[in-house]
Amino acid sequence: MLSLHKKPLHVTNVQNANCVVMVPPKEFRFNEETARDNEFQHQVNLSEAEVKQQTMDEFKTMVMLLRKEGVQVVEFDYPESDVETPDAVFPNNWFSSCSDGSLYTFPMACENRQQEVKPDALVTALEESGRIVNQVESLESYLKEGAYLESTGVMVIDHINKTIYAALSQRCDREVLEDYAKRIGYNRVVSFQTALPSGHPIYHTNVMMAIGDNFCVICDEVIPEFERRFVIKSLAKDKQVISISLDQMNRFCGNILQLETINGDKVIAMSQSAYDAFSPAQLAQLSTHGKLLPFNVKTIEDIGGGSVRCMLGEVFLPTRVNQL
């Protein structure tokens, strides 16, 4: 396995993955470390056993329904260590992949989340599922500088236009962001500030916006006006922009993901909470871009502060064999 930095070989601009990595919530609990800047997390009145049962049920049902729909799911039953990883169910924050066979790992802001980064085990799981990994690249050296970039948690990517959208925060450092964009050959980065009613920035861009091949969902009211116009103008060039309210964002309407099935059909994965919060008109708009797939992940949402999109690590790696 190569770890030296290389220029990208040949990255195909495909917006939607037809394969995702999902991680079972076997150590899942309220994460005090991430709660410092994640206002979406909540304590719940459930026993440890109830939390484990409910979250595992939510996870298994989601895996089953995605596979039934024709999306390949790689279950990454990661090796446990001495340090618990309560947020391992959100794998999209520590890795990304490209169609040239490159796999990237990222610097995570919280110490217990840094323990989730297990590239060797992930490569084994991906290759066993029929995917080809040509090289592994790491940006974790930035940890020494206290600079973080939590992958597609903080980067919402328009692959077709080679553009990365990112809300700057403690978890999204501009320098690391620019470095990653350069490495994968994406020539445009649109970074911006955000502010919640508390005055704090959004912890992850993917709770406020999602990009599909021909649409975008965005809570633009959290972006300062002088930057908001530029972001919306950029998106509206070739996307149908669906604006959501702060309340809809809090119910994870921005945390959705367009995927492809093995037959090439488009589907849009979202939580039941998000589905119920979209207006009928917005659901009608979204349904023109793919079949809507709502999943009940309420326990994971409430305790973890992340939803369906966070649970899906997209896989763009080349395929050796087609298998579900």
Coordinates of N, CA, C and O in Angstrom, one line a residue, residues 13-174:
N13 N -15.6 12.4 -13.0 CA -16.5 13.3 -12.3 C -17.9 12.7 -12.3 O -18.8 13.0 -13.0
V14 N -18.1 11.8 -11.3 CA -19.4 11.2 -11.1 C -19.9 11.7 -9.8 O -19.2 11.7 -8.7
Q15 N -21.2 12.2 -9.7 CA -21.7 12.9 -8.5 C -22.1 11.8 -7.5 O -21.9 12.0 -6.3
N16 N -22.7 10.7 -7.9 CA -23.3 9.8 -7.0 C -22.6 8.5 -6.9 O -22.3 7.8 -7.9
A17 N -22.3 8.0 -5.6 CA -21.7 6.7 -5.4 C -22.8 5.7 -5.5 O -24.0 6.0 -5.1
N18 N -22.5 4.5 -5.8 CA -23.4 3.3 -5.8 C -23.0 2.3 -4.7 O -23.5 1.2 -4.6
C19 N -22.1 2.8 -3.9 CA -21.6 2.0 -2.8 C -21.3 2.9 -1.6 O -20.8 4.0 -1.8
V20 N -21.6 2.4 -0.4 CA -21.3 3.2 0.8 C -20.8 2.3 1.9 O -21.0 1.1 2.0
V21 N -19.9 2.9 2.8 CA -19.5 2.2 4.0 C -20.4 2.6 5.1 O -20.7 3.8 5.3
M22 N -20.8 1.6 5.9 CA -21.6 1.8 7.1 C -21.0 1.1 8.3 O -20.5 -0.1 8.1
V23 N -21.0 1.7 9.4 CA -20.3 1.2 10.6 C -21.4 0.9 11.7 O -22.1 1.8 12.1
P24 N -21.4 -0.3 12.2 CA -22.4 -0.6 13.3 C -22.1 0.2 14.6 O -21.0 0.4 14.9
P25 N -23.2 0.7 15.2 CA -23.0 1.5 16.4 C -22.8 0.7 17.7 O -23.5 0.9 18.7
K26 N -21.8 -0.1 17.7 CA -21.6 -1.1 18.8 C -21.0 -0.4 20.1 O -21.1 -0.9 21.1
E27 N -20.4 0.8 19.9 CA -19.9 1.5 21.1 C -20.6 2.9 21.2 O -20.2 3.8 21.9
F28 N -21.8 3.0 20.6 CA -22.5 4.3 20.5 C -23.0 4.8 21.8 O -23.5 4.0 22.6
R29 N -22.8 6.0 22.1 CA -23.3 6.7 23.3 C -23.2 8.2 23.0 O -22.6 8.7 22.0
F30 N -23.7 9.0 24.0 CA -23.5 10.5 23.9 C -22.0 10.8 24.1 O -21.4 10.3 25.0
N31 N -21.5 11.5 23.1 CA -20.1 11.8 23.1 C -19.8 13.2 23.7 O -20.1 14.2 23.0
E32 N -19.3 13.3 24.9 CA -19.1 14.6 25.5 C -18.1 15.4 24.8 O -18.2 16.7 24.8
E33 N -17.1 14.8 24.2 CA -16.1 15.6 23.4 C -16.7 16.4 22.3 O -16.4 17.5 22.1
T34 N -17.5 15.7 21.5 CA -18.0 16.3 20.3 C -19.1 17.3 20.7 O -19.4 18.3 19.9
A35 N -19.8 17.1 21.8 CA -20.9 18.0 22.2 C -20.4 19.4 22.5 O -21.3 20.3 22.6
R36 N -19.1 19.6 22.6 CA -18.6 21.0 22.9 C -19.0 21.9 21.8 O -19.2 23.1 22.0
D37 N -19.0 21.4 20.5 CA -19.4 22.3 19.4 C -20.5 21.8 18.5 O -20.7 22.3 17.5
N38 N -21.1 20.7 18.9 CA -22.2 20.1 18.1 C -23.5 20.3 18.9 O -23.9 19.6 19.8
E39 N -24.2 21.4 18.4 CA -25.5 21.7 19.1 C -26.7 20.8 18.7 O -27.8 21.0 19.2
F40 N -26.4 19.8 17.9 CA -27.5 18.9 17.5 C -27.6 17.7 18.4 O -28.5 16.9 18.3
Q41 N -26.6 17.6 19.3 CA -26.6 16.4 20.2 C -27.5 16.7 21.4 O -27.6 17.8 21.9
H42 N -28.2 15.6 21.9 CA -29.0 15.8 23.1 C -28.9 14.5 24.0 O -28.8 13.4 23.5
Q43 N -29.0 14.8 25.3 CA -29.1 13.7 26.2 C -30.5 13.1 26.2 O -31.5 13.9 26.0
V44 N -30.6 11.8 26.3 CA -32.0 11.2 26.2 C -32.2 10.3 27.5 O -31.2 9.8 28.1
N45 N -33.4 10.1 27.8 CA -33.8 9.3 29.0 C -33.9 7.9 28.7 O -35.0 7.3 28.7
L46 N -32.8 7.2 28.3 CA -32.8 5.8 27.9 C -31.7 5.1 28.6 O -30.6 5.8 28.8
S47 N -31.8 3.9 29.0 CA -30.7 3.1 29.6 C -29.7 2.8 28.5 O -30.0 2.9 27.3
E48 N -28.5 2.4 29.0 CA -27.4 2.0 28.0 C -27.9 0.9 27.1 O -27.6 0.9 25.9
A49 N -28.6 -0.1 27.7 CA -29.1 -1.2 27.0 C -30.1 -0.8 25.9 O -30.1 -1.3 24.8
E50 N -31.0 0.1 26.3 CA -32.0 0.6 25.4 C -31.4 1.3 24.2 O -31.8 1.2 23.1
V51 N -30.4 2.1 24.5 CA -29.7 2.9 23.5 C -29.0 1.9 22.5 O -29.2 2.1 21.3
K52 N -28.4 0.9 23.0 CA -27.7 -0.1 22.2 C -28.7 -0.8 21.3 O -28.4 -1.0 20.1
Q53 N -29.8 -1.2 21.9 CA -30.8 -2.0 21.1 C -31.4 -1.2 20.0 O -31.5 -1.6 18.9
Q54 N -31.8 0.1 20.4 CA -32.5 0.9 19.4 C -31.6 1.4 18.3 O -32.0 1.4 17.1
T55 N -30.4 1.7 18.6 CA -29.5 2.2 17.6 C -29.1 1.1 16.6 O -28.9 1.3 15.4
M56 N -28.9 -0.1 17.2 CA -28.5 -1.2 16.4 C -29.7 -1.6 15.4 O -29.4 -2.0 14.3
D57 N -30.9 -1.6 15.9 CA -32.0 -1.8 15.1 C -32.1 -0.8 14.0 O -32.5 -1.2 12.8
E58 N -31.9 0.5 14.3 CA -32.0 1.5 13.3 C -30.9 1.3 12.2 O -31.2 1.4 11.0
F59 N -29.7 0.9 12.6 CA -28.6 0.7 11.7 C -28.9 -0.5 10.8 O -28.8 -0.4 9.6
K60 N -29.3 -1.7 11.4 CA -29.6 -2.9 10.6 C -30.7 -2.7 9.6 O -30.7 -3.2 8.4
T61 N -31.8 -2.0 10.0 CA -32.9 -1.7 9.1 C -32.4 -0.8 7.9 O -32.8 -1.1 6.7
M62 N -31.6 0.2 8.2 CA -31.1 1.0 7.1 C -30.3 0.3 6.1 O -30.4 0.4 4.9
V63 N -29.4 -0.6 6.6 CA -28.5 -1.4 5.8 C -29.4 -2.3 4.9 O -29.2 -2.4 3.7
M64 N -30.4 -3.0 5.5 CA -31.2 -3.9 4.8 C -32.0 -3.2 3.6 O -32.1 -3.7 2.5
L65 N -32.6 -2.0 3.9 CA -33.4 -1.3 3.0 C -32.5 -0.7 1.8 O -33.0 -0.7 0.7
L66 N -31.3 -0.3 2.1 CA -30.4 0.3 1.1 C -30.1 -0.9 0.1 O -30.1 -0.7 -1.1
R67 N -29.7 -2.0 0.7 CA -29.4 -3.2 -0.1 C -30.6 -3.6 -1.0 O -30.4 -4.0 -2.2
K68 N -31.7 -3.6 -0.4 CA -33.0 -4.0 -1.1 C -33.2 -3.1 -2.3 O -33.7 -3.5 -3.3
E69 N -32.8 -1.8 -2.1 CA -33.0 -0.8 -3.2 C -32.0 -1.0 -4.3 O -32.1 -0.4 -5.4
G70 N -30.8 -1.6 -4.0 CA -29.8 -1.8 -5.0 C -28.6 -1.0 -4.8 O -27.7 -0.9 -5.7
V71 N -28.4 -0.5 -3.6 CA -27.2 0.2 -3.2 C -26.2 -0.7 -2.5 O -26.6 -1.4 -1.6
Q72 N -25.0 -0.8 -2.9 CA -24.0 -1.7 -2.3 C -23.6 -1.1 -0.9 O -23.2 0.1 -0.8
V73 N -23.7 -1.9 0.1 CA -23.3 -1.5 1.5 C -22.2 -2.4 2.0 O -22.3 -3.6 2.0
V74 N -21.1 -1.7 2.3 CA -20.0 -2.4 2.9 C -20.1 -2.2 4.5 O -19.9 -1.1 4.9
E75 N -20.4 -3.2 5.2 CA -20.5 -3.1 6.6 C -19.1 -3.2 7.2 O -18.4 -4.3 7.1
F76 N -18.6 -2.1 7.8 CA -17.2 -2.1 8.3 C -17.3 -2.3 9.8 O -17.5 -1.4 10.6
D77 N -17.2 -3.6 10.2 CA -17.3 -4.0 11.6 C -15.9 -3.8 12.2 O -15.1 -4.7 12.4
Y78 N -15.5 -2.6 12.5 CA -14.2 -2.1 12.8 C -13.6 -2.8 14.0 O -14.3 -3.2 15.0
P79 N -12.3 -3.0 14.1 CA -11.6 -3.6 15.3 C -11.6 -2.6 16.4 O -11.3 -1.4 16.2
E80 N -12.0 -3.0 17.6 CA -12.1 -2.1 18.7 C -10.7 -2.0 19.4 O -9.8 -2.8 19.2
S81 N -10.5 -0.9 20.1 CA -9.3 -0.6 20.8 C -9.6 -0.2 22.2 O -10.7 -0.3 22.7
D82 N -8.5 0.2 22.9 CA -8.7 0.6 24.3 C -9.5 1.8 24.5 O -10.2 2.0 25.5
V83 N -9.6 2.7 23.5 CA -10.3 3.9 23.5 C -11.7 3.7 22.8 O -11.7 3.3 21.6
E84 N -12.8 3.9 23.5 CA -14.1 3.7 22.8 C -14.3 4.8 21.7 O -13.8 5.9 21.8
T85 N -15.0 4.4 20.7 CA -15.3 5.3 19.6 C -16.9 5.4 19.5 O -17.5 4.8 18.6
P86 N -17.5 6.3 20.3 CA -18.9 6.4 20.3 C -19.6 6.9 19.0 O -20.7 6.6 18.8
D87 N -18.8 7.6 18.2 CA -19.3 8.2 17.0 C -18.9 7.4 15.7 O -19.0 8.0 14.6
A88 N -18.4 6.2 15.9 CA -17.9 5.4 14.7 C -19.0 5.2 13.7 O -18.7 4.9 12.5
V89 N -20.3 5.3 14.1 CA -21.4 5.1 13.2 C -21.4 6.2 12.1 O -22.1 6.0 11.1
F90 N -20.6 7.2 12.3 CA -20.5 8.3 11.3 C -19.2 8.3 10.5 O -18.3 9.2 10.7
P91 N -19.0 7.3 9.7 CA -17.6 7.1 9.0 C -17.3 8.1 8.0 O -16.1 8.2 7.6
N92 N -18.2 8.9 7.5 CA -17.9 9.8 6.4 C -17.0 10.9 6.9 O -16.5 11.7 6.0
N93 N -16.8 11.1 8.1 CA -16.0 12.1 8.7 C -14.5 11.9 8.6 O -13.7 12.8 8.8
W94 N -14.1 10.6 8.4 CA -12.6 10.3 8.5 C -12.0 9.8 7.2 O -10.8 9.6 7.1
F95 N -12.8 9.5 6.2 CA -12.2 9.0 4.9 C -13.0 9.5 3.7 O -14.1 9.9 3.8
S96 N -12.3 9.5 2.6 CA -13.0 9.7 1.3 C -12.2 8.9 0.3 O -11.1 8.4 0.5
S97 N -12.9 8.7 -0.9 CA -12.2 7.9 -1.9 C -12.5 8.5 -3.3 O -13.4 9.3 -3.5
C98 N -11.6 8.2 -4.2 CA -11.8 8.7 -5.6 C -11.8 7.5 -6.6 O -11.3 6.4 -6.3
S99 N -12.2 7.9 -7.8 CA -12.4 6.8 -8.9 C -11.0 6.4 -9.4 O -11.0 5.4 -10.1
D100 N -9.9 7.0 -9.0 CA -8.6 6.6 -9.5 C -8.1 5.5 -8.5 O -6.9 5.1 -8.7
G101 N -8.8 5.1 -7.5 CA -8.4 4.1 -6.5 C -7.7 4.7 -5.3 O -7.1 4.0 -4.5
S102 N -7.7 6.1 -5.1 CA -7.1 6.7 -4.0 C -8.1 6.7 -2.8 O -9.3 7.0 -3.0
L103 N -7.5 6.4 -1.6 CA -8.3 6.5 -0.4 C -7.6 7.5 0.5 O -6.4 7.4 0.7
Y104 N -8.3 8.5 1.0 CA -7.7 9.6 1.9 C -8.3 9.4 3.3 O -9.4 9.1 3.5
T105 N -7.4 9.7 4.3 CA -7.8 9.8 5.7 C -7.5 11.2 6.2 O -6.6 11.9 5.7
F106 N -8.3 11.6 7.2 CA -8.4 13.0 7.6 C -8.1 13.2 9.0 O -8.3 12.3 9.9
P107 N -7.6 14.4 9.4 CA -7.4 14.8 10.8 C -8.7 15.2 11.5 O -9.4 16.1 11.1
M108 N -9.1 14.4 12.5 CA -10.3 14.6 13.3 C -10.1 15.5 14.5 O -9.0 15.4 15.1
A109 N -11.0 16.4 14.8 CA -10.8 17.3 15.9 C -10.8 16.7 17.3 O -10.0 17.2 18.1
C110 N -11.7 15.7 17.5 CA -11.8 15.2 18.9 C -10.9 13.9 19.0 O -10.9 13.1 18.1
E111 N -10.3 13.8 20.2 CA -9.4 12.7 20.4 C -10.0 11.3 20.2 O -9.4 10.4 19.6
N112 N -11.2 11.2 20.8 CA -11.8 9.8 20.7 C -12.3 9.5 19.3 O -12.4 8.4 18.9
R113 N -12.5 10.5 18.5 CA -12.8 10.3 17.1 C -11.6 10.0 16.2 O -11.7 9.4 15.2
Q114 N -10.4 10.5 16.6 CA -9.2 10.1 15.9 C -9.0 8.6 16.0 O -8.3 8.1 15.1
Q115 N -9.5 8.0 17.0 CA -9.3 6.5 17.1 C -10.1 5.7 16.1 O -9.9 4.6 15.8
E116 N -11.1 6.4 15.4 CA -11.9 5.8 14.4 C -11.1 5.5 13.1 O -11.5 4.7 12.3
V117 N -10.0 6.3 12.9 CA -9.3 6.2 11.6 C -8.5 4.9 11.6 O -7.4 4.8 12.2
K118 N -9.0 3.9 10.8 CA -8.4 2.6 10.7 C -8.2 2.2 9.3 O -9.0 1.4 8.7
P119 N -7.3 2.9 8.5 CA -7.2 2.7 7.1 C -6.9 1.2 6.6 O -7.5 0.8 5.7
D120 N -6.0 0.5 7.4 CA -5.7 -0.8 6.9 C -6.9 -1.8 7.0 O -7.2 -2.5 6.1
A121 N -7.7 -1.7 8.1 CA -8.8 -2.5 8.2 C -9.9 -2.1 7.2 O -10.6 -3.0 6.6
L122 N -10.0 -0.8 6.9 CA -11.0 -0.4 5.9 C -10.6 -0.9 4.5 O -11.5 -1.3 3.8
V123 N -9.3 -0.8 4.2 CA -8.9 -1.2 2.9 C -9.2 -2.7 2.7 O -9.7 -3.1 1.7
T124 N -9.0 -3.5 3.7 CA -9.3 -4.9 3.7 C -10.8 -5.1 3.4 O -11.2 -5.9 2.6
A125 N -11.6 -4.4 4.2 CA -13.1 -4.5 4.0 C -13.5 -4.1 2.6 O -14.4 -4.8 2.0
L126 N -12.9 -3.1 2.1 CA -13.3 -2.6 0.7 C -12.9 -3.6 -0.4 O -13.6 -3.9 -1.3
E127 N -11.6 -4.1 -0.2 CA -11.2 -5.0 -1.2 C -11.9 -6.3 -1.2 O -12.2 -6.9 -2.2
E128 N -12.3 -6.8 0.0 CA -13.1 -8.0 0.1 C -14.5 -7.8 -0.5 O -15.2 -8.7 -0.9
S129 N -15.0 -6.5 -0.6 CA -16.3 -6.2 -1.2 C -16.2 -6.0 -2.7 O -17.2 -5.7 -3.4
G130 N -15.0 -6.1 -3.3 CA -14.8 -6.0 -4.7 C -14.3 -4.7 -5.2 O -14.4 -4.4 -6.4
R131 N -13.8 -3.8 -4.3 CA -13.3 -2.5 -4.7 C -11.8 -2.5 -4.7 O -11.2 -3.3 -4.0
I132 N -11.3 -1.7 -5.6 CA -9.8 -1.6 -5.8 C -9.2 -0.4 -5.1 O -9.7 0.8 -5.4
V133 N -8.3 -0.5 -4.2 CA -7.6 0.6 -3.6 C -6.1 0.6 -4.1 O -5.4 -0.3 -3.8
N134 N -5.8 1.6 -4.8 CA -4.5 1.7 -5.4 C -3.5 2.4 -4.5 O -2.3 2.1 -4.5
Q135 N -3.9 3.3 -3.7 CA -3.0 4.1 -2.8 C -3.8 4.7 -1.7 O -5.0 5.0 -1.8
V136 N -3.2 4.8 -0.5 CA -3.7 5.5 0.7 C -3.0 6.7 1.0 O -1.7 6.7 1.0
E137 N -3.7 7.9 1.1 CA -3.0 9.1 1.4 C -3.6 9.6 2.7 O -4.8 9.5 3.0
S138 N -2.7 10.2 3.5 CA -3.2 10.7 4.8 C -2.9 12.2 5.0 O -1.8 12.7 4.6
L139 N -3.9 13.0 5.5 CA -3.7 14.4 5.9 C -3.5 14.5 7.4 O -3.6 15.6 7.9
E140 N -3.3 13.4 8.1 CA -3.3 13.5 9.6 C -2.1 14.2 10.1 O -2.1 14.4 11.3
S141 N -1.1 14.5 9.3 CA 0.1 15.2 9.8 C -0.3 16.6 10.3 O 0.3 17.2 11.2
Y142 N -1.5 17.1 9.9 CA -2.0 18.4 10.3 C -2.4 18.4 11.8 O -2.6 19.4 12.4
L143 N -2.6 17.2 12.3 CA -3.0 17.1 13.8 C -1.9 17.8 14.6 O -2.2 18.4 15.7
K144 N -0.6 17.7 14.2 CA 0.4 18.4 15.0 C 0.3 19.9 15.1 O 0.8 20.5 16.0
E145 N -0.4 20.4 14.1 CA -0.6 21.9 14.0 C -2.0 22.3 14.6 O -2.3 23.5 14.6
G146 N -2.7 21.3 15.1 CA -4.1 21.6 15.6 C -5.0 22.0 14.5 O -5.9 22.8 14.7
A147 N -4.8 21.5 13.3 CA -5.6 21.9 12.1 C -6.4 20.6 11.7 O -5.9 19.5 11.6
Y148 N -7.7 20.8 11.5 CA -8.6 19.6 11.2 C -9.4 19.8 9.9 O -9.7 20.9 9.5
L149 N -9.8 18.7 9.4 CA -10.7 18.6 8.2 C -11.4 17.3 8.3 O -10.8 16.3 8.0
E150 N -12.7 17.4 8.6 CA -13.4 16.2 8.9 C -14.2 15.7 7.6 O -15.4 15.6 7.6
S151 N -13.4 15.5 6.5 CA -13.9 14.9 5.3 C -15.2 15.4 4.8 O -15.4 16.6 4.8
T152 N -16.1 14.5 4.4 CA -17.4 15.0 3.8 C -18.4 15.4 4.8 O -19.5 15.6 4.5
G153 N -17.9 15.4 6.1 CA -18.7 16.1 7.1 C -18.7 17.6 6.9 O -19.7 18.3 6.9
V154 N -17.4 18.1 6.6 CA -17.2 19.6 6.5 C -17.2 20.0 5.0 O -17.3 21.2 4.7
M155 N -17.0 19.0 4.1 CA -17.0 19.3 2.7 C -18.2 18.7 2.0 O -18.4 17.5 2.0
V156 N -19.0 19.6 1.3 CA -20.1 19.1 0.5 C -19.6 19.4 -0.9 O -19.4 20.5 -1.3
I157 N -19.5 18.3 -1.7 CA -18.7 18.4 -2.9 C -19.6 18.2 -4.2 O -20.4 17.3 -4.3
D158 N -19.4 19.2 -5.1 CA -20.0 19.1 -6.4 C -19.0 18.5 -7.3 O -18.1 19.2 -7.8
H159 N -19.0 17.2 -7.5 CA -18.0 16.5 -8.2 C -18.1 16.8 -9.7 O -17.0 16.9 -10.4
I160 N -19.2 17.1 -10.2 CA -19.4 17.4 -11.7 C -18.6 18.6 -12.0 O -17.9 18.7 -13.0
N161 N -18.7 19.6 -11.1 CA -18.0 20.9 -11.4 C -16.7 21.1 -10.6 O -16.1 22.2 -10.6
K162 N -16.2 20.0 -10.0 CA -15.0 20.0 -9.3 C -14.9 21.1 -8.3 O -13.9 21.9 -8.2
T163 N -16.0 21.3 -7.6 CA -16.1 22.4 -6.6 C -16.4 21.9 -5.2 O -17.3 21.0 -5.1
I164 N -15.7 22.3 -4.2 CA -16.0 21.9 -2.8 C -16.6 23.1 -2.1 O -16.0 24.2 -2.0
Y165 N -17.7 22.9 -1.4 CA -18.3 23.9 -0.6 C -18.0 23.5 0.9 O -18.2 22.3 1.3
A166 N -17.7 24.5 1.7 CA -17.3 24.2 3.1 C -17.5 25.4 4.0 O -17.1 26.5 3.7
A167 N -18.2 25.1 5.1 CA -18.4 26.1 6.2 C -17.3 26.0 7.1 O -17.0 24.9 7.7
L168 N -16.5 27.1 7.2 CA -15.3 27.1 8.1 C -15.7 27.0 9.6 O -16.7 27.6 10.0
S169 N -14.9 26.2 10.3 CA -15.2 26.0 11.7 C -13.9 25.4 12.3 O -12.9 25.2 11.6
Q170 N -14.0 25.1 13.6 CA -12.9 24.4 14.2 C -12.5 23.1 13.5 O -11.4 22.6 13.4
R171 N -13.6 22.4 12.9 CA -13.4 21.1 12.3 C -13.1 21.3 10.8 O -12.9 20.3 10.1
C172 N -13.0 22.5 10.3 CA -12.7 22.7 8.9 C -11.7 23.9 8.7 O -12.1 25.0 8.7
D173 N -10.5 23.5 8.6 CA -9.4 24.4 8.5 C -9.1 24.8 7.0 O -9.1 23.9 6.2
R174 N -9.0 26.1 6.8 CA -8.9 26.5 5.4 C -7.7 25.9 4.7 O -7.7 25.5 3.5

